[in-house]
mmCIF file of C-alpha atoms in Angstrom:
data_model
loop_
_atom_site.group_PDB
_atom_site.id
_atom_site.type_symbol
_atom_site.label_atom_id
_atom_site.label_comp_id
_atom_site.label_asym_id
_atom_site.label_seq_id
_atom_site.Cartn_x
_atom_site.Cartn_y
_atom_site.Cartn_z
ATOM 1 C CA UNK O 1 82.842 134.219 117.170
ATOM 2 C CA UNK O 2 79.888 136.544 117.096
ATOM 3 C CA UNK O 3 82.230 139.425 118.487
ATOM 4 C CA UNK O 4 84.463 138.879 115.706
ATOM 5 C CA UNK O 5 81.656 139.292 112.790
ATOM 6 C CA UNK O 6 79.808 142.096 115.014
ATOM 7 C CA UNK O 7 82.604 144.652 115.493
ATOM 8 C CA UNK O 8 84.130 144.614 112.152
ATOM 9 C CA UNK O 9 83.144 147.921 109.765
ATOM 10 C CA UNK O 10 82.894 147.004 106.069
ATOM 11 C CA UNK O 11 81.430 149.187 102.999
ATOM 12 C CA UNK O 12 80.445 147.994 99.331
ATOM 13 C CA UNK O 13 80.930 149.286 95.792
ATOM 14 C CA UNK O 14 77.581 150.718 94.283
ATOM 15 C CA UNK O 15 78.137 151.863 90.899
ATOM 16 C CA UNK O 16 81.900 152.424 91.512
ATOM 17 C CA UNK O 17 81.423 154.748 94.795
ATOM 18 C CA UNK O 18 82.293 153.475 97.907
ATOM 19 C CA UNK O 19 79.060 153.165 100.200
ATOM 20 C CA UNK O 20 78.730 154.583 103.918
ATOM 21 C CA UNK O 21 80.022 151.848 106.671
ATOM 22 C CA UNK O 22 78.163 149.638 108.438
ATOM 23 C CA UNK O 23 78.523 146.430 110.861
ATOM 24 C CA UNK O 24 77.425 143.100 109.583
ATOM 25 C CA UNK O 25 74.962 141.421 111.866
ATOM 26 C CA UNK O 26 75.652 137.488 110.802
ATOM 27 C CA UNK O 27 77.968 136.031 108.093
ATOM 28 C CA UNK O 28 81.137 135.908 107.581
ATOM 29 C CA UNK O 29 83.342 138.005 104.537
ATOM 30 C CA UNK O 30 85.193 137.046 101.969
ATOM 31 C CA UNK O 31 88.952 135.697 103.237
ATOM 32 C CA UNK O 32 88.281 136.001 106.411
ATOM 33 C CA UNK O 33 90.212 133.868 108.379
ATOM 34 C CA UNK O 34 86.803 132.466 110.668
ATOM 35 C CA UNK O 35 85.803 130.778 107.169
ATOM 36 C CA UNK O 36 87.669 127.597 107.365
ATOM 37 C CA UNK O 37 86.085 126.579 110.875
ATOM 38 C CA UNK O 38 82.096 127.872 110.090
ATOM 39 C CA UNK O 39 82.813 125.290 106.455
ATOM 40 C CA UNK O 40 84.132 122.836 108.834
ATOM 41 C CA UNK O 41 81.145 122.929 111.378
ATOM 42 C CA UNK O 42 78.594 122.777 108.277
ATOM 43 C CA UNK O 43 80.375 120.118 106.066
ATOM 44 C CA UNK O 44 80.456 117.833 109.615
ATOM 45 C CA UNK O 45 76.441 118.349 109.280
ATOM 46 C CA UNK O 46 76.566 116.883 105.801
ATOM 47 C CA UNK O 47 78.801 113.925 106.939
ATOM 48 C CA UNK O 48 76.229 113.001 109.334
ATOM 49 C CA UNK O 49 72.914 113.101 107.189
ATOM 50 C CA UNK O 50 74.963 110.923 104.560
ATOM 51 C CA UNK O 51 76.143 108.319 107.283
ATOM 52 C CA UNK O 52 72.646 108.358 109.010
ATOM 53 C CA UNK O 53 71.607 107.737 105.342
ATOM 54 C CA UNK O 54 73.964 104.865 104.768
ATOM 55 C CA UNK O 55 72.848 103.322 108.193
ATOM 56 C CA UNK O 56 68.886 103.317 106.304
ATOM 57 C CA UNK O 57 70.072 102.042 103.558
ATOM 58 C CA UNK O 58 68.314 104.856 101.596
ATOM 59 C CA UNK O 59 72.115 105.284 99.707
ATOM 60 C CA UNK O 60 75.058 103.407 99.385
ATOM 61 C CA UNK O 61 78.714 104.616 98.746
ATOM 62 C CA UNK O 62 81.143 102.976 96.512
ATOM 63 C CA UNK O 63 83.651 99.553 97.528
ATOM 64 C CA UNK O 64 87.389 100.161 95.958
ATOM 65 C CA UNK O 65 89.548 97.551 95.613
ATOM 66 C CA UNK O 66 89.776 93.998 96.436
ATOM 67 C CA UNK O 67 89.294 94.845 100.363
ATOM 68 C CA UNK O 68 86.345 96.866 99.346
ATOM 69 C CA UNK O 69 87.187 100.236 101.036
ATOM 70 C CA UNK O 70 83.796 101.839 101.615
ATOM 71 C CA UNK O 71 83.472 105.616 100.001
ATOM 72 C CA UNK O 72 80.777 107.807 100.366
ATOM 73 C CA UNK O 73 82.211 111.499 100.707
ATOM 74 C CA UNK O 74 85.777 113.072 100.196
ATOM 75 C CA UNK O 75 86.526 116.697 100.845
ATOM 76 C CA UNK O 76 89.272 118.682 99.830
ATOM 77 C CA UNK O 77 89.632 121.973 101.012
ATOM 78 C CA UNK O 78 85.984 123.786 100.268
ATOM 79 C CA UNK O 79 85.208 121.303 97.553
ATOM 80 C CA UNK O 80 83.326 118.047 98.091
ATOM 81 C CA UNK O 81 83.044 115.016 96.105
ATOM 82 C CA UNK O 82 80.070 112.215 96.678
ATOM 83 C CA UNK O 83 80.329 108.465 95.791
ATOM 84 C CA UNK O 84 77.274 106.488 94.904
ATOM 85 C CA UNK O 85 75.831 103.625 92.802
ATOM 86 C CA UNK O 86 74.955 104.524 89.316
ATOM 87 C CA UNK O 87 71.173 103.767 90.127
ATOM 88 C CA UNK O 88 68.384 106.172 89.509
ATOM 89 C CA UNK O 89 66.700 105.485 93.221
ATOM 90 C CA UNK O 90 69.921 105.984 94.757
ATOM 91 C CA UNK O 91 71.100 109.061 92.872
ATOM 92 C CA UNK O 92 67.583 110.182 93.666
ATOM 93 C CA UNK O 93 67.605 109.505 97.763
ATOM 94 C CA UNK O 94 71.312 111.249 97.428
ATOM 95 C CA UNK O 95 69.288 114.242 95.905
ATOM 96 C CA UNK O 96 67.017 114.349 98.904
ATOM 97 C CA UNK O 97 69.961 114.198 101.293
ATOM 98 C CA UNK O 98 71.793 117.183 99.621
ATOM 99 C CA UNK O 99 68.290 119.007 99.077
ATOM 100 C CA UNK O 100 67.931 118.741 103.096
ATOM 101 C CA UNK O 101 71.457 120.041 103.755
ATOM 102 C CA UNK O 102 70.741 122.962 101.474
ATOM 103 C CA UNK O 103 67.625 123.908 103.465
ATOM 104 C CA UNK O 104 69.077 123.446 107.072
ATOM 105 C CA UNK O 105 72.676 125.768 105.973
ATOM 106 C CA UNK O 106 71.439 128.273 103.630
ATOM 107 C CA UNK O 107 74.420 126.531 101.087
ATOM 108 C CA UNK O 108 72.903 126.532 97.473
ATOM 109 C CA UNK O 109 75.163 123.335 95.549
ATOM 110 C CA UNK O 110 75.935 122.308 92.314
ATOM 111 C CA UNK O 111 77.894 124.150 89.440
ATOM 112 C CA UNK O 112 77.137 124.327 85.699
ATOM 113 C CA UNK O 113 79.453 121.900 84.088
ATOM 114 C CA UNK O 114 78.392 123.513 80.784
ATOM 115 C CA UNK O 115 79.786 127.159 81.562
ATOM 116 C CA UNK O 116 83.975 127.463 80.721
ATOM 117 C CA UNK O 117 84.116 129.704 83.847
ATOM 118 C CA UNK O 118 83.191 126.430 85.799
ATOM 119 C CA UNK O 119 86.309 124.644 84.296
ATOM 120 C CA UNK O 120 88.701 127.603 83.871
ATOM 121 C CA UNK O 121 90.570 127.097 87.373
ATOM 122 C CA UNK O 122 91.504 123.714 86.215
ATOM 123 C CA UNK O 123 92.304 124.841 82.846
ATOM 124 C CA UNK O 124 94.463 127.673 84.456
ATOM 125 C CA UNK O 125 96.524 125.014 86.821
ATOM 126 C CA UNK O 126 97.235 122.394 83.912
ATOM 127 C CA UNK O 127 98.991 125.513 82.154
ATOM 128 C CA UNK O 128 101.235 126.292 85.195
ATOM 129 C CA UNK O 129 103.957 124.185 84.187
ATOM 130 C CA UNK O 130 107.517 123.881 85.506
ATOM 131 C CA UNK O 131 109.266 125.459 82.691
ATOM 132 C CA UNK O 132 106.759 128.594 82.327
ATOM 133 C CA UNK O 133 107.614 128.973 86.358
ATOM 134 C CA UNK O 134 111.300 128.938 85.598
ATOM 135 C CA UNK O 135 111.203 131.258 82.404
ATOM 136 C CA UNK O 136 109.093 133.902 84.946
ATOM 137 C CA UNK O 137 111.488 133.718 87.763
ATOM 138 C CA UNK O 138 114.055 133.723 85.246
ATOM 139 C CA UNK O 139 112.616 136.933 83.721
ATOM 140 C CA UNK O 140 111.886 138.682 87.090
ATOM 141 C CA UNK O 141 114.976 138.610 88.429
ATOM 142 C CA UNK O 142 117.274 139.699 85.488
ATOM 143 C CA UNK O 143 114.085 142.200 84.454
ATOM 144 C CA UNK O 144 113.636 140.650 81.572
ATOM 145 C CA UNK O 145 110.420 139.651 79.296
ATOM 146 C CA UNK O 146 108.578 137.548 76.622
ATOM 147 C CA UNK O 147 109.541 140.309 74.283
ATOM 148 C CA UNK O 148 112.789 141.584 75.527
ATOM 149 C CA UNK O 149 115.473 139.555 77.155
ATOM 150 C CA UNK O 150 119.032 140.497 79.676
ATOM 151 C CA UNK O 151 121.900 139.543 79.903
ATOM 152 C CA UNK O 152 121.802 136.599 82.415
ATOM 153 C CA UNK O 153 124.755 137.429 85.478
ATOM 154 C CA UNK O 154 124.457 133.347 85.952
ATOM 155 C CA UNK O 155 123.834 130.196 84.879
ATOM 156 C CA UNK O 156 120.405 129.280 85.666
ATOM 157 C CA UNK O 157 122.142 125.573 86.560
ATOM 158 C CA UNK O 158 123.925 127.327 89.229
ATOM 159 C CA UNK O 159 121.321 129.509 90.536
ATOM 160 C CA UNK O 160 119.574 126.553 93.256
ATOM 161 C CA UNK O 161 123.116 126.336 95.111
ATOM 162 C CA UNK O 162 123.520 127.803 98.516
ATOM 163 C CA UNK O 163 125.202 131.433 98.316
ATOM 164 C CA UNK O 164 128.259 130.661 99.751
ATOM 165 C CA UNK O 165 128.837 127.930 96.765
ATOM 166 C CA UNK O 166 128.313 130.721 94.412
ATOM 167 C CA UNK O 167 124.710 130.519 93.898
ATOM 168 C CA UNK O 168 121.479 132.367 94.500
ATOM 169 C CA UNK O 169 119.680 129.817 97.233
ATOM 170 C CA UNK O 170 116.533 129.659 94.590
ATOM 171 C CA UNK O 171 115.381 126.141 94.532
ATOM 172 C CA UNK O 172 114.651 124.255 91.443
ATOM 173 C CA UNK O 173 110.859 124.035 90.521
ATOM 174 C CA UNK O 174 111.279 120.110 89.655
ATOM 175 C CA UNK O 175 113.666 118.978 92.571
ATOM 176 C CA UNK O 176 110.943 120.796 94.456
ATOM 177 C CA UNK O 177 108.611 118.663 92.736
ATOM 178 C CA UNK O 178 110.471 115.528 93.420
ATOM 179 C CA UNK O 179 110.591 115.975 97.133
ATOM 180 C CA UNK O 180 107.127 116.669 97.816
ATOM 181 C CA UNK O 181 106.616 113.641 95.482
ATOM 182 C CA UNK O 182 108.723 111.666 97.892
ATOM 183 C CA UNK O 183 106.795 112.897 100.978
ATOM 184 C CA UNK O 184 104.120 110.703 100.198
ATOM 185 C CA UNK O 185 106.391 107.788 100.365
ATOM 186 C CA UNK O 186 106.804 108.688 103.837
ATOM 187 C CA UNK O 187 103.200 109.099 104.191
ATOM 188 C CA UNK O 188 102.608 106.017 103.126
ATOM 189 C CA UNK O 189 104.645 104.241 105.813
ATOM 190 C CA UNK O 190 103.921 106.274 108.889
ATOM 191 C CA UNK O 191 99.926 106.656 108.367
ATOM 192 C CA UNK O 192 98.576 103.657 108.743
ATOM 193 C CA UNK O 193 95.029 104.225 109.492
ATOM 194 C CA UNK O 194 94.652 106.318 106.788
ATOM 195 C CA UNK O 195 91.896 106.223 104.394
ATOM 196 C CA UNK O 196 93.833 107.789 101.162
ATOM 197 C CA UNK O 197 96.016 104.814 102.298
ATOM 198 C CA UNK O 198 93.056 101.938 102.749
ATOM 199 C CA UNK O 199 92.186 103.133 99.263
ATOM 200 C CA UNK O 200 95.524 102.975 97.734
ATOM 201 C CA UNK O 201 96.243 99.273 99.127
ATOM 202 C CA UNK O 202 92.923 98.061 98.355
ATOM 203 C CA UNK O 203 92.646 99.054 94.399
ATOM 204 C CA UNK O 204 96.287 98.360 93.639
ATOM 205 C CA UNK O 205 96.727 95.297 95.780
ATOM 206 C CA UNK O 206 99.072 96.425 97.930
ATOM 207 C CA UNK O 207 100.064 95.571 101.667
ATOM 208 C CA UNK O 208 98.566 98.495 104.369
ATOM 209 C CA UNK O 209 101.229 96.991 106.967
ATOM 210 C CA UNK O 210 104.113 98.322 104.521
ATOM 211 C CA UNK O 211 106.586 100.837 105.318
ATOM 212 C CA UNK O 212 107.557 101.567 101.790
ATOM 213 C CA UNK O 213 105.090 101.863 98.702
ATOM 214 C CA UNK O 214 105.968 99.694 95.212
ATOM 215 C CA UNK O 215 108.555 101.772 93.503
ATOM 216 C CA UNK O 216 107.786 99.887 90.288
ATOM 217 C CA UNK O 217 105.151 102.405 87.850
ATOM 218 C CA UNK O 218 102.678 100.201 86.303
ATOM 219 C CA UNK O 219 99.800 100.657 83.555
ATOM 220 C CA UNK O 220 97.220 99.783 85.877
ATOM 221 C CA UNK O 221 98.090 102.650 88.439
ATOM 222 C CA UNK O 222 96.578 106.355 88.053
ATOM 223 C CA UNK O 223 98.434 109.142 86.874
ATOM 224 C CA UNK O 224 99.172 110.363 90.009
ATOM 225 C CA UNK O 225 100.253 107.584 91.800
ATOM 226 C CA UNK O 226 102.784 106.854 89.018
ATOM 227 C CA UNK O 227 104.045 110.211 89.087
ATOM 228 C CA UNK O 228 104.688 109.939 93.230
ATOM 229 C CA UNK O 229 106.264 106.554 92.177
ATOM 230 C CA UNK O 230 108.182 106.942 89.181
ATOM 231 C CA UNK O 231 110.390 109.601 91.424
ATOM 232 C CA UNK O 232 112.442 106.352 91.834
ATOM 233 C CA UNK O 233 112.760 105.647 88.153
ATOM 234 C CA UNK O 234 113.477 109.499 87.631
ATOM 235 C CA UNK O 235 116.311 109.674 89.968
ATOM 236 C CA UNK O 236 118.300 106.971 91.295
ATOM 237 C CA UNK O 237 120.093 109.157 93.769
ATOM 238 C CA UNK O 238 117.099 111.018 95.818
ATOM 239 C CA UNK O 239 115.428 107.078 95.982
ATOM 240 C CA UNK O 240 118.805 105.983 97.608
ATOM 241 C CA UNK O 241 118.773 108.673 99.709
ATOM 242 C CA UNK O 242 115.681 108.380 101.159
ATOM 243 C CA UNK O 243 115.822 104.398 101.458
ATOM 244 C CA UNK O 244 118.825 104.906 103.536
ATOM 245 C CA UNK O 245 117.919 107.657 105.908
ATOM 246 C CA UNK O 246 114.371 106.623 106.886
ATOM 247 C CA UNK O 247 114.333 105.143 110.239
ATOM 248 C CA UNK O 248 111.689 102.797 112.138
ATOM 249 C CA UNK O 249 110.303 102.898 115.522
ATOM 250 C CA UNK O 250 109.050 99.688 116.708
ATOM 251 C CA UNK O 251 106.625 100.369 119.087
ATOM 252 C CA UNK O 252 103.978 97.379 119.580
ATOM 253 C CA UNK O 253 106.095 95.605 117.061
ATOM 254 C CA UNK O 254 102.829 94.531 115.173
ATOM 255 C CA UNK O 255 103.471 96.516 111.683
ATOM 256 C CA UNK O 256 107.537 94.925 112.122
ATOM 257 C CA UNK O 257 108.446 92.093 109.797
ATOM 258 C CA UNK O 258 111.364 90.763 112.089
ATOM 259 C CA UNK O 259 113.084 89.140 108.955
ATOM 260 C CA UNK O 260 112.509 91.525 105.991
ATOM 261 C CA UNK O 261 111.961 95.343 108.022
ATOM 262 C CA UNK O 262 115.382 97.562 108.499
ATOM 263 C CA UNK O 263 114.350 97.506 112.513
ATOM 264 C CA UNK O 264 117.595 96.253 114.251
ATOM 265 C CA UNK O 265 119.809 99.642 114.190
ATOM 266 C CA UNK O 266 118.596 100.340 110.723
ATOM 267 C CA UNK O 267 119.822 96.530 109.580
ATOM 268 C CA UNK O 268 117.886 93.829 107.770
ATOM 269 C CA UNK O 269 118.450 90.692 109.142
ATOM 270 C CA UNK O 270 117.674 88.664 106.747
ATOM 271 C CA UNK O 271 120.695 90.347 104.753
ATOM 272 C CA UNK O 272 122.892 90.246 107.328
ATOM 273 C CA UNK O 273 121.973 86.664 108.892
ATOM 274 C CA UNK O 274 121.120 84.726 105.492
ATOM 275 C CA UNK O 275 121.923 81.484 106.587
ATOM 276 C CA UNK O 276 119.752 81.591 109.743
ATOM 277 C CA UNK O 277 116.610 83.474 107.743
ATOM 278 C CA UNK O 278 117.105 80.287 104.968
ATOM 279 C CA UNK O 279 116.466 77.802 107.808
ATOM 280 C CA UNK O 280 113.659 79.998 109.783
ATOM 281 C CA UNK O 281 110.276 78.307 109.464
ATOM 282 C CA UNK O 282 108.665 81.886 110.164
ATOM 283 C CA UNK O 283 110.200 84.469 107.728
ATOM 284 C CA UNK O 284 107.183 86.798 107.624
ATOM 285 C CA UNK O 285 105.998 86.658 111.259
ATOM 286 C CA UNK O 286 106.168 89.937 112.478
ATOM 287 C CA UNK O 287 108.382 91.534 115.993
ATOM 288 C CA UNK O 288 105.670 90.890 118.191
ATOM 289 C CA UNK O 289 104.643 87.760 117.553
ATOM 290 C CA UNK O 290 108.151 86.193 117.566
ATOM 291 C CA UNK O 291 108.833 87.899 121.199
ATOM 292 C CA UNK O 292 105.295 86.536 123.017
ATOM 293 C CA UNK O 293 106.426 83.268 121.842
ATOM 294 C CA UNK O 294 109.655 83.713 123.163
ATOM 295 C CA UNK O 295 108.199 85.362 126.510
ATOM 296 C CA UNK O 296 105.872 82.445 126.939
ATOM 297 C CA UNK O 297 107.957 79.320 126.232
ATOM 298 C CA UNK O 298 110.424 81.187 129.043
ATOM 299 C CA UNK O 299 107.408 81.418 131.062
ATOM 300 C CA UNK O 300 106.586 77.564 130.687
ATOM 301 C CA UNK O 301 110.492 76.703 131.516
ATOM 302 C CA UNK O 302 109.686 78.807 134.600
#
């Protein structure tokens, strides 16, 4: 690591004119691609002092939902967010905590939530809509714009089919949308361990053992967790797709419900066997359990 910030050559701008090069000594510049791993290795530093913390009781994070998932800090990408109790004493041990972090790494914190420029990257995504995306793509590749439009060589409809169907291959921005949407279905089922998971089952009441989130939007949910929902309400087709072609390994057969899961060659059984699942005293006992019982009453007849 220290050969790769020692042998790089860099100048700066002083007054417009380019400065004589030189080779930095410690620190890394602007995009370069050691970044990510140096914010890892410091942020892992401030995960520690805040769970030593929490082991003193000096602060306490935050319980979510009715299993009471414990949160103290979230990151996402270089930006960190920090869950406490809205006490004076604790905000004020937190302080200490993040006032010792910014002596040991040299990392001044905090932001002016006063200044625009401190909102203005938000502001900026909100206004990156769907349809402004469109219009721009749209625009660039009939060399059009806002003030002077072309003559369009195709339907804009037709434009996401494949080229040999007679279109362009350019997806659409809000099937796109729908997909990645849907992703998080899948997310849902195969990361079990999760913590955006733990979090999600525990405020909403929902089961962490399930392959397959509620599909019904309620009032109660956030904004976004409608909107990865309500893909089901939105269309019919991509939800019946994707309930249909999702498969599930068994494995230790703990997370399979041997009644109600699609585990048998993609089958439910209690749709295809209703009369025996009607007279089963065990319709949500999962694979495993169902099989050691089986294993050890052949054991006993043994």
């Amino acid at each position: 690591m220290k050969e790769c910030v020692t042998t790089s050559r860099v100048l700066v701008l002083v007054n417009g004119s380019p400065s004589e090069e030189f080779s930095p000594q410690r620190g890394l510049r602007q995009g370069d691609p050691l970044s990510p791993f140096l914010f890892n290795l410091v942020v892992e530093g401030l995960h520690m002092l805040l769970s030593r913390a929490c082991e003193l009781n000096l602060i306490k994070g935050v319980k979510v939902g009715c299993e009471g998932v414990v949160l103290t800090l979230l990151h996402f990408a270089d930006d960190s967010l920090l869950f406490s109790e809205a006490e004076v004493e604790v905000v004020r041990k937190l302080k200490m905590v993040l006032r010792c972090f910014e002596i040991m790494s040299g990392m001044p914190l905090g932001a002016n939530p006063r200044r625009l420029a401190t909102w203005k990257p938000v502001v900026d995504k909100v206004k990156r809509v769907a349809k402004e995306l469109e219009k721009l793509q749209a625009n660039f590749l009939w060399g059009g714009s806002d003030s002077k439009r072309k003559i369009r060589m195709i339907k804009w409809e037709e434009m996401p089919k494949r080229i040999d169907q007679g279109g362009w291959g350019i997806r659409n921005l809000r099937d796109v949308n729908k997909c990645l949407q849907i992703k998080w279905w899948w997310r849902f089922g195969s990361e079990k361990d999760a913590l955006w998971k733990k979090v999600i089952c525990s405020r909403y009441k929902l089961k962490v053992t399930s392959w397959i989130p509620s599909l019904n939007s309620s009032n109660g949910y956030s904004a976004v967790w409608n909107g990865i929902i309500s893909v089901a309400e939105q269309s019919s087709s991509l939800k019946d797709f994707y309930l249909h072609n999702f498969k599930l390994k068994v494995g230790d057969g703990v997370r399979i419900r041997f009644w109600s899961d699609a585990w048998c060659q993609s089958v439910c059984l209690k749709d295809e066997l209703p009369t025996l699942y009607r007279l089963s005293l065990k319709k949500k006992e999962c694979l495993r359990v169902l099989v050691d019982k089986k294993n050890h009453s052949k054991g006993l007849v043994s």
